[in-house]
Tab-separated table of C-alpha atoms (C1' of nucleotides) in Angstrom:
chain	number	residue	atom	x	y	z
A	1087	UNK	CA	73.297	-83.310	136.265
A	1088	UNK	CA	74.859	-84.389	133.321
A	1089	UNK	CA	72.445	-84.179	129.818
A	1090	UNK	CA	72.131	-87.383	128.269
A	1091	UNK	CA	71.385	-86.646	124.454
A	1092	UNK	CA	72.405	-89.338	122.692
A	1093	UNK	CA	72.204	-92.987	123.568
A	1094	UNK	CA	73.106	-92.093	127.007
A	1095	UNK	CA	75.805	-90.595	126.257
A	1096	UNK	CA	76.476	-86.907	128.078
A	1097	UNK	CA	77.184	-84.097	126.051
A	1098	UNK	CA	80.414	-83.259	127.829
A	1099	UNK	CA	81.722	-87.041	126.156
A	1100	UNK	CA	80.339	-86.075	122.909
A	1101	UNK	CA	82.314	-82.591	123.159
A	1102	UNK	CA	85.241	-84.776	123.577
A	1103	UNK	CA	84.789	-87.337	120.660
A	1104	UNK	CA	84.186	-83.911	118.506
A	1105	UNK	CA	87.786	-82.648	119.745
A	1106	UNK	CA	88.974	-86.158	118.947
A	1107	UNK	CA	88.084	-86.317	115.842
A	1108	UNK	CA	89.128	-82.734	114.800
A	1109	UNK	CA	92.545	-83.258	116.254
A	1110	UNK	CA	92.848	-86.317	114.337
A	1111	UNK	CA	91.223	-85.449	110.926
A	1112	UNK	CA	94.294	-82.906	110.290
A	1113	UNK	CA	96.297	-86.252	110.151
A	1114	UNK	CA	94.087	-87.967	107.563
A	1115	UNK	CA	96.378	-88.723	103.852
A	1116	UNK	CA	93.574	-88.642	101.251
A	1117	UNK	CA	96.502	-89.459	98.104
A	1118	UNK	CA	98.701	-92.160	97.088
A	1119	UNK	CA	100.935	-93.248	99.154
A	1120	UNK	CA	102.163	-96.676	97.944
A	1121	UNK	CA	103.562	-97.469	95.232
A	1122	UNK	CA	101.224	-100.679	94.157
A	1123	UNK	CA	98.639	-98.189	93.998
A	1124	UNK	CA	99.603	-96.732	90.835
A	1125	UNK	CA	99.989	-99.842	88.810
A	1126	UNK	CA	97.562	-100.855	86.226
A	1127	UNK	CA	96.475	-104.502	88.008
A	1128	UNK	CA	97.913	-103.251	91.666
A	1129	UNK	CA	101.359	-105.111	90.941
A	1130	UNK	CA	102.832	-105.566	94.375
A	1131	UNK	CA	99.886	-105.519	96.251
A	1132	UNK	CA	99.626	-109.485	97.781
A	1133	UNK	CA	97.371	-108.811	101.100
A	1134	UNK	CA	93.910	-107.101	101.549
A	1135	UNK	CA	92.621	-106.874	105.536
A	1136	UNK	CA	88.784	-106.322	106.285
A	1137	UNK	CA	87.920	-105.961	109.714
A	1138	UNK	CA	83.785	-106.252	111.140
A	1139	UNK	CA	81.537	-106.686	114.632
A	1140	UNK	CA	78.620	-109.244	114.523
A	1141	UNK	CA	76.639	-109.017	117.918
A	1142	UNK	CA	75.217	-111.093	120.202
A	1143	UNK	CA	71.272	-110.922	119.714
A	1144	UNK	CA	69.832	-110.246	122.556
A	1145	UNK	CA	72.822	-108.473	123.972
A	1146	UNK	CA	73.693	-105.214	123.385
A	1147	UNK	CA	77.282	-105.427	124.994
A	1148	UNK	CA	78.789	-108.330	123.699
A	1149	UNK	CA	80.164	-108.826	119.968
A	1150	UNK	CA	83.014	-110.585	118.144
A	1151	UNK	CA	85.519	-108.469	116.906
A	1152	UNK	CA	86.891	-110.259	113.444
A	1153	UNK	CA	90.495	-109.181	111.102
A	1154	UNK	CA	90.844	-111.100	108.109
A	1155	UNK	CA	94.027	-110.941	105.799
A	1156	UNK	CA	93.253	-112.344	101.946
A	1157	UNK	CA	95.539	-113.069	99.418
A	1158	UNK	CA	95.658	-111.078	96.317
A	1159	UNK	CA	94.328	-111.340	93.670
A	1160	UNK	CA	93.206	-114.539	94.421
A	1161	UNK	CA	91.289	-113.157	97.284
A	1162	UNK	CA	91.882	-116.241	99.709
A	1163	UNK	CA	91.583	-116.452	103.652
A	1164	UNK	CA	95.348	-116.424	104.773
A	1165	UNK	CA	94.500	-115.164	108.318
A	1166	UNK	CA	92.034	-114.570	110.677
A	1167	UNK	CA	91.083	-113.193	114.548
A	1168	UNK	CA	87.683	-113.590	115.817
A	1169	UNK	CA	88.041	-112.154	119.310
A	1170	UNK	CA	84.651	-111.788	121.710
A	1171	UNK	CA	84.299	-108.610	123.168
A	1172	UNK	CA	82.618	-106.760	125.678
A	1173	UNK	CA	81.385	-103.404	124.136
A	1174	UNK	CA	81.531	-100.451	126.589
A	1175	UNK	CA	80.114	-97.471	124.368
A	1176	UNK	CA	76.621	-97.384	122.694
A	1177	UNK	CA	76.182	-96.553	119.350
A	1178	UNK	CA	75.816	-93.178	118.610
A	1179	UNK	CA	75.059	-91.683	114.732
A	1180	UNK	CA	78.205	-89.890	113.908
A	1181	UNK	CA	80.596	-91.764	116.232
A	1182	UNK	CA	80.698	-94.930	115.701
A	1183	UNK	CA	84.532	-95.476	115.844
A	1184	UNK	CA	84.367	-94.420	119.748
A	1185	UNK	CA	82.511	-97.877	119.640
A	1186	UNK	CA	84.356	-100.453	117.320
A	1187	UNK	CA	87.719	-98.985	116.753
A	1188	UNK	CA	89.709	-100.274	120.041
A	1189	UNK	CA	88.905	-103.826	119.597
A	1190	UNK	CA	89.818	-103.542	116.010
A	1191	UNK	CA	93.108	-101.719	116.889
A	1192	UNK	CA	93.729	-104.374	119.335
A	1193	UNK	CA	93.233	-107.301	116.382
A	1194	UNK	CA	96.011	-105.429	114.180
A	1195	UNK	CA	98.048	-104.986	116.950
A	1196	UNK	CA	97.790	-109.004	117.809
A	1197	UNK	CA	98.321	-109.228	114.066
A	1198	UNK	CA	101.781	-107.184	113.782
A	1199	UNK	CA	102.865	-109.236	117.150
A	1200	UNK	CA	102.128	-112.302	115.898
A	1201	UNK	CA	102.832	-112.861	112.092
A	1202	UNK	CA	104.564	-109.075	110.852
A	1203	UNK	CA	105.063	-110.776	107.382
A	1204	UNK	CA	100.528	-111.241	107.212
A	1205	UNK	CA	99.972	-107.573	108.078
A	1206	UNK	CA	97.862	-106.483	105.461
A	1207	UNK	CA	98.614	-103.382	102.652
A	1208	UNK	CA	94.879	-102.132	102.660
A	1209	UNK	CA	92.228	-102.691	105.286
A	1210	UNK	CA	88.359	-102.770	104.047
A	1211	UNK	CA	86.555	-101.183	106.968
A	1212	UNK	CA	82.513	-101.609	106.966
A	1213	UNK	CA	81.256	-98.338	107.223
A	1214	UNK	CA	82.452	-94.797	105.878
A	1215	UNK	CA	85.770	-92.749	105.896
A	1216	UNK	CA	85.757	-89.048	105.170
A	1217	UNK	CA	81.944	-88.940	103.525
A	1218	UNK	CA	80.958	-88.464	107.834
A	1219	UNK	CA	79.337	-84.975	109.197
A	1220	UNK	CA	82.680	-84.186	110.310
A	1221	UNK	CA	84.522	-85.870	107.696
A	1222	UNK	CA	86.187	-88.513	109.814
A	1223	UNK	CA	84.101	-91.869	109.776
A	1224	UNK	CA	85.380	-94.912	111.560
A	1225	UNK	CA	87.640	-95.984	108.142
A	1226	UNK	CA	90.031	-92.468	109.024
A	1227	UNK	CA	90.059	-93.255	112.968
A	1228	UNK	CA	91.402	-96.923	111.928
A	1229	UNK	CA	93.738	-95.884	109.272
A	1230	UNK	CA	95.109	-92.576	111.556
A	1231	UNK	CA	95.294	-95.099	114.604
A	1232	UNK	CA	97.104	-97.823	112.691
A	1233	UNK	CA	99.170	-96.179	110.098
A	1234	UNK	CA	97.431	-98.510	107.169
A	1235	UNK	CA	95.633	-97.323	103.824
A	1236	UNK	CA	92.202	-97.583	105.053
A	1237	UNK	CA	88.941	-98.042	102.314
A	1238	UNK	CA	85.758	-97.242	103.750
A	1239	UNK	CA	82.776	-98.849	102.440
A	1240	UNK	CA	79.393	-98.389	103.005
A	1241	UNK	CA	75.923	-99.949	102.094
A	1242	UNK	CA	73.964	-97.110	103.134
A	1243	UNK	CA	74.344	-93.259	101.751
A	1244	UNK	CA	74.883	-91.146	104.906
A	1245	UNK	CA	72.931	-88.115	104.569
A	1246	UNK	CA	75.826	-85.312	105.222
A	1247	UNK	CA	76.628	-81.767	103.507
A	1248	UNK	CA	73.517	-81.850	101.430
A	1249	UNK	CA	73.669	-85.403	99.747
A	1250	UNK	CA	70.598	-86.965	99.774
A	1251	UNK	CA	69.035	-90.040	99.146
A	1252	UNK	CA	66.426	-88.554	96.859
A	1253	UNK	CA	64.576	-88.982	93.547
A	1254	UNK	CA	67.610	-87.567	91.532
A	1255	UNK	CA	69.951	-89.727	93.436
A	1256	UNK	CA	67.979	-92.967	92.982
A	1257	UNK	CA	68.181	-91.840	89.080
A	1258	UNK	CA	71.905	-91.649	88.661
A	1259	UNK	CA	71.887	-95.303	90.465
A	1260	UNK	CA	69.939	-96.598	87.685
A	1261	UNK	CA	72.511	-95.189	85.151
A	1262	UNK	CA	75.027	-97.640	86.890
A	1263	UNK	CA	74.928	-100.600	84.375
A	1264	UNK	CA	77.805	-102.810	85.071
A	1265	UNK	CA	80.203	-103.925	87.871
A	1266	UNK	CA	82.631	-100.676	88.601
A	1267	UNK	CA	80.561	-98.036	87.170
A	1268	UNK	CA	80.088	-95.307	89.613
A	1269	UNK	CA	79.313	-91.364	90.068
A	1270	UNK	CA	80.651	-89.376	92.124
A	1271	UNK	CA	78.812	-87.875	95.472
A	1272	UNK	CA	79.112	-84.088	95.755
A	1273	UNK	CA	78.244	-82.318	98.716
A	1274	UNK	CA	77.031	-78.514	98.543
A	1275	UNK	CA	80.290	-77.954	99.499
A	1276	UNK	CA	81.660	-79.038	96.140
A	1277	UNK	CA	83.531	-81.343	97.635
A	1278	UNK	CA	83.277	-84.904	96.772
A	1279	UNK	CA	82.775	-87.107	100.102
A	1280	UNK	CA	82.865	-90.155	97.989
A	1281	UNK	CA	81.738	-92.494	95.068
A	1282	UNK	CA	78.360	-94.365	94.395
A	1283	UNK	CA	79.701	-97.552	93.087
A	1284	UNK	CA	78.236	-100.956	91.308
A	1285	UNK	CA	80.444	-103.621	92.637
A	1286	UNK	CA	79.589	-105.955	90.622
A	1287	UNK	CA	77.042	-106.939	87.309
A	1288	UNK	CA	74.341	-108.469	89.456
A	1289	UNK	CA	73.903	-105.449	92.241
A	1290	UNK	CA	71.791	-103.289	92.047
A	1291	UNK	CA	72.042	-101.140	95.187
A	1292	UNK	CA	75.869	-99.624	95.119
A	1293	UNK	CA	78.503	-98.920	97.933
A	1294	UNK	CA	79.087	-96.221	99.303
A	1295	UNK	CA	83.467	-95.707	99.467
A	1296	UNK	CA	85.329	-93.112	100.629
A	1297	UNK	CA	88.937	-92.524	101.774
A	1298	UNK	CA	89.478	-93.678	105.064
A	1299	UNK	CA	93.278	-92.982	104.809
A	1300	UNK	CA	96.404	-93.224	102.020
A	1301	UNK	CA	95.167	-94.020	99.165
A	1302	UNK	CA	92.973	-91.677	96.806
A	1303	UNK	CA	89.367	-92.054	96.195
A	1304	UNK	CA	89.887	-93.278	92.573
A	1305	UNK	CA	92.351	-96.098	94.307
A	1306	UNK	CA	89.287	-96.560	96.252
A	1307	UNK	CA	86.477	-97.241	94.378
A	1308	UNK	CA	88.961	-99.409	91.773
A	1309	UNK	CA	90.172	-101.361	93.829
A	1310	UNK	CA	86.725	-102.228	96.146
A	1311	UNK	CA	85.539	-103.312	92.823
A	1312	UNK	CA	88.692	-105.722	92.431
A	1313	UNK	CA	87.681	-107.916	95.383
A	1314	UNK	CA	84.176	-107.734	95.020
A	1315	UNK	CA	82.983	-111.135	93.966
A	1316	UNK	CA	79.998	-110.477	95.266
A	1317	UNK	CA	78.404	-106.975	96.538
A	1318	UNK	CA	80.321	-106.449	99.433
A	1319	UNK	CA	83.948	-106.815	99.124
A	1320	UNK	CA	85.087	-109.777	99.995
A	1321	UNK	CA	87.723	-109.355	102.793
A	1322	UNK	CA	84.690	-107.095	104.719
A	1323	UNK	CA	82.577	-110.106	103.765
A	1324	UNK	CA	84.873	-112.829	104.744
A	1325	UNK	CA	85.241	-110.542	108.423
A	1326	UNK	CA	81.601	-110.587	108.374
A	1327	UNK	CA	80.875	-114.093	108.016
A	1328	UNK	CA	83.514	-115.314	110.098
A	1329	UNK	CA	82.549	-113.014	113.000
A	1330	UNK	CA	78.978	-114.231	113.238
A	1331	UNK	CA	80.089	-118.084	112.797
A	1332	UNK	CA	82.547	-117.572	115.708
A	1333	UNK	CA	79.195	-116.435	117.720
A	1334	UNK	CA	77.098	-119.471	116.709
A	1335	UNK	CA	80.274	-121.808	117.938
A	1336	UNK	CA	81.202	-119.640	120.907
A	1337	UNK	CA	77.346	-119.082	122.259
A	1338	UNK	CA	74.955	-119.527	119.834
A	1339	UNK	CA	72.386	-122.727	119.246
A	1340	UNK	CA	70.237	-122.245	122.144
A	1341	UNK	CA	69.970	-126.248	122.775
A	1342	UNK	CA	66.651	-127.484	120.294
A	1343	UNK	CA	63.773	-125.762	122.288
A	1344	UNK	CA	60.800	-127.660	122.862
A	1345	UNK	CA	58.685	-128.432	119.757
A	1346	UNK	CA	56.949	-125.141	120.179
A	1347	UNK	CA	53.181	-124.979	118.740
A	1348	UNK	CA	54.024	-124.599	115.095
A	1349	UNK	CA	51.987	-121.780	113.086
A	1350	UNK	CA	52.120	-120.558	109.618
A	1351	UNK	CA	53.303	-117.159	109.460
A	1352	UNK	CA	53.486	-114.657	106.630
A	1353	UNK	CA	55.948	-112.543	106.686
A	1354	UNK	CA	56.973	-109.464	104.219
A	1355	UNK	CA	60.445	-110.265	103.463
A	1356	UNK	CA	62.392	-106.818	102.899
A	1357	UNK	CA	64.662	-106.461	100.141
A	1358	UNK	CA	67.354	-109.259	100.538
A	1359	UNK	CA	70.021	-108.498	97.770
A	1360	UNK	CA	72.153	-111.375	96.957
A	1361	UNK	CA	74.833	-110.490	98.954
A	1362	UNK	CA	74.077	-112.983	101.489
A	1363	UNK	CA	74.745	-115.806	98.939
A	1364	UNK	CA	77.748	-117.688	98.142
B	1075	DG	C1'	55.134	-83.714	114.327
B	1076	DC	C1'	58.467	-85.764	110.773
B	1077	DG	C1'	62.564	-87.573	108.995
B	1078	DA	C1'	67.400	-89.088	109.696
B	1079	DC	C1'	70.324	-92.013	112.189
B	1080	DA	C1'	77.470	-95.611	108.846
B	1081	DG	C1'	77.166	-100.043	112.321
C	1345	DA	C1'	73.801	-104.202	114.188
C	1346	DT	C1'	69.556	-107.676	114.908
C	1347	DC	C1'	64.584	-109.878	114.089
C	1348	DT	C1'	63.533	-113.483	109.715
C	1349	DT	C1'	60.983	-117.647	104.856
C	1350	DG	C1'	60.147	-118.475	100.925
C	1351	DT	C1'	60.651	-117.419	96.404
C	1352	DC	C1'	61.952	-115.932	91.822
C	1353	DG	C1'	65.443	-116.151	88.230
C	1354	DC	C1'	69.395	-118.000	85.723
DNA sequence: GCGACAG
DNA sequence: ATCTTGTCGC
């Protein structure tokens, strides 16, 4: 019988992802590559991607896959793909490319087919790159898989080689006082995974970027700060909205129920940042 | 038993 | 990821 340890998932498939991800990893570029990157303002850099899943609520398979291409600087919607998809593999901590990644390949794929001259020079991907327990988050599976300079950004610090979110952590945040001031995250490996960042003068929870692939982590964090008008940047955020408004049109408004016996509620609202708001 | 657990 | 309102501040 096969041992199910992790959302269902047997261990023999996890092995697998592990070997996956190894074999891959030794083809991750964590420098440079372009030359746009070097320049002061990003000269030569005219299109930023940012790929994301919203999900159907009650559904645990089905999601829309969204690419979005924005100008830059100007960081205006010049392309996008909202595909609905049906989602195979759970999500399991640690391998969440083995989830999202295909249908997001598949997008910038239909992108290069379609319109070569839109494909983006940097893709934003919502979640980590190299800061990962294995040091290859779903930001280095996109970038290996699709040859692109891939930025991974994260809201949430991901506990791995040490790094905590502790006391002394939530103390350096503090020290963050305006939009692109950051510290770097050292693991006990004295390695840095990746930078805590302020994206912008009213946030005060930072991202969490990392390489995902070719381009360096000071690239990185300076350039998720250029397209951050508001705390996440704003091709992921663009990706983000788009995805879930393609859901409410596709599926979504479940026909005016019944005047239902109205109640008031209270309810502890958690901490809603202002990165919601337009 | 407790905490972590990107999305 | 998703469930979810009002409210405070500029």
């Amino acid at each position: 019988m096969a041992e199910e340890a992790e959302g269902g998932v047997p261990e023999e498939i996890l092995s697998l992802w592990e070997r996956e991800q190894a074999q891959l990893k030794a083809r991750v570029v964590d420098r440079d590559t372009e030359e746009w990157q070097r320049e002061p303002a990003f000269s030569g850099l005219r299109r930023v991607g940012g790929v994301d899943l919203s999900f159907v609520k009650g559904d645990c398979a089905r999601a829309c896959a969204s690419l979005v291409v924005l100008s830059y600087p100007e960081l205006e919607v010049l392309y996008e793909d909202n595909q609905l998809v049906s989602l195979s593999t759970p999500y399991v901590p640690g391998f969440l490319a083995f989830r999202e990644v295909p249908f997001l390949r598949d997008a910038m794929q239909r992108l290069r087919d379609t319109k070569p001259s839109l494909v983006p020079q940097v893709l934003f991907v919502d979640g980590n790159g190299v800061l990962h327990p294995r040091g290859f988050g779903v930001a280095c599976h996109l970038g290996i898989l699709t040859d692109l300079p891939c930025i991974g950004v994260a809201k949430k610090l991901l506990q791995v080689d040490g790094l905590e979110n502790n006391a002394l952590h939530r103390e350096r945040m503090q020290l963050l006082h305006a939009g692109g001031d950051s510290f770097p995250l050292m693991g006990e490996s004295r390695t840095v995974l990746g930078m805590a960042l302020r994206s912008h003068d009213r946030s005060t929870n930072p991202l969490y970027v990392s390489v995902g692939h070719k381009v360096s982590l000071q690239t990185a964090v300076r350039l998720t700060h250029s397209c951050c008008r508001f705390r996440i940047p704003e091709p992921v955020r663009q990706a983000d909205i788009r995805s879930r408004e393609h859901i409410r049109r596709t599926l979504g408004l479940p026909a005016a129920p019944e005047p239902a016996p109205k109640r008031s509620q209270k309810v502890h609202p958690k901490g809603n940042l202002e990165e919601t708001l337009d």
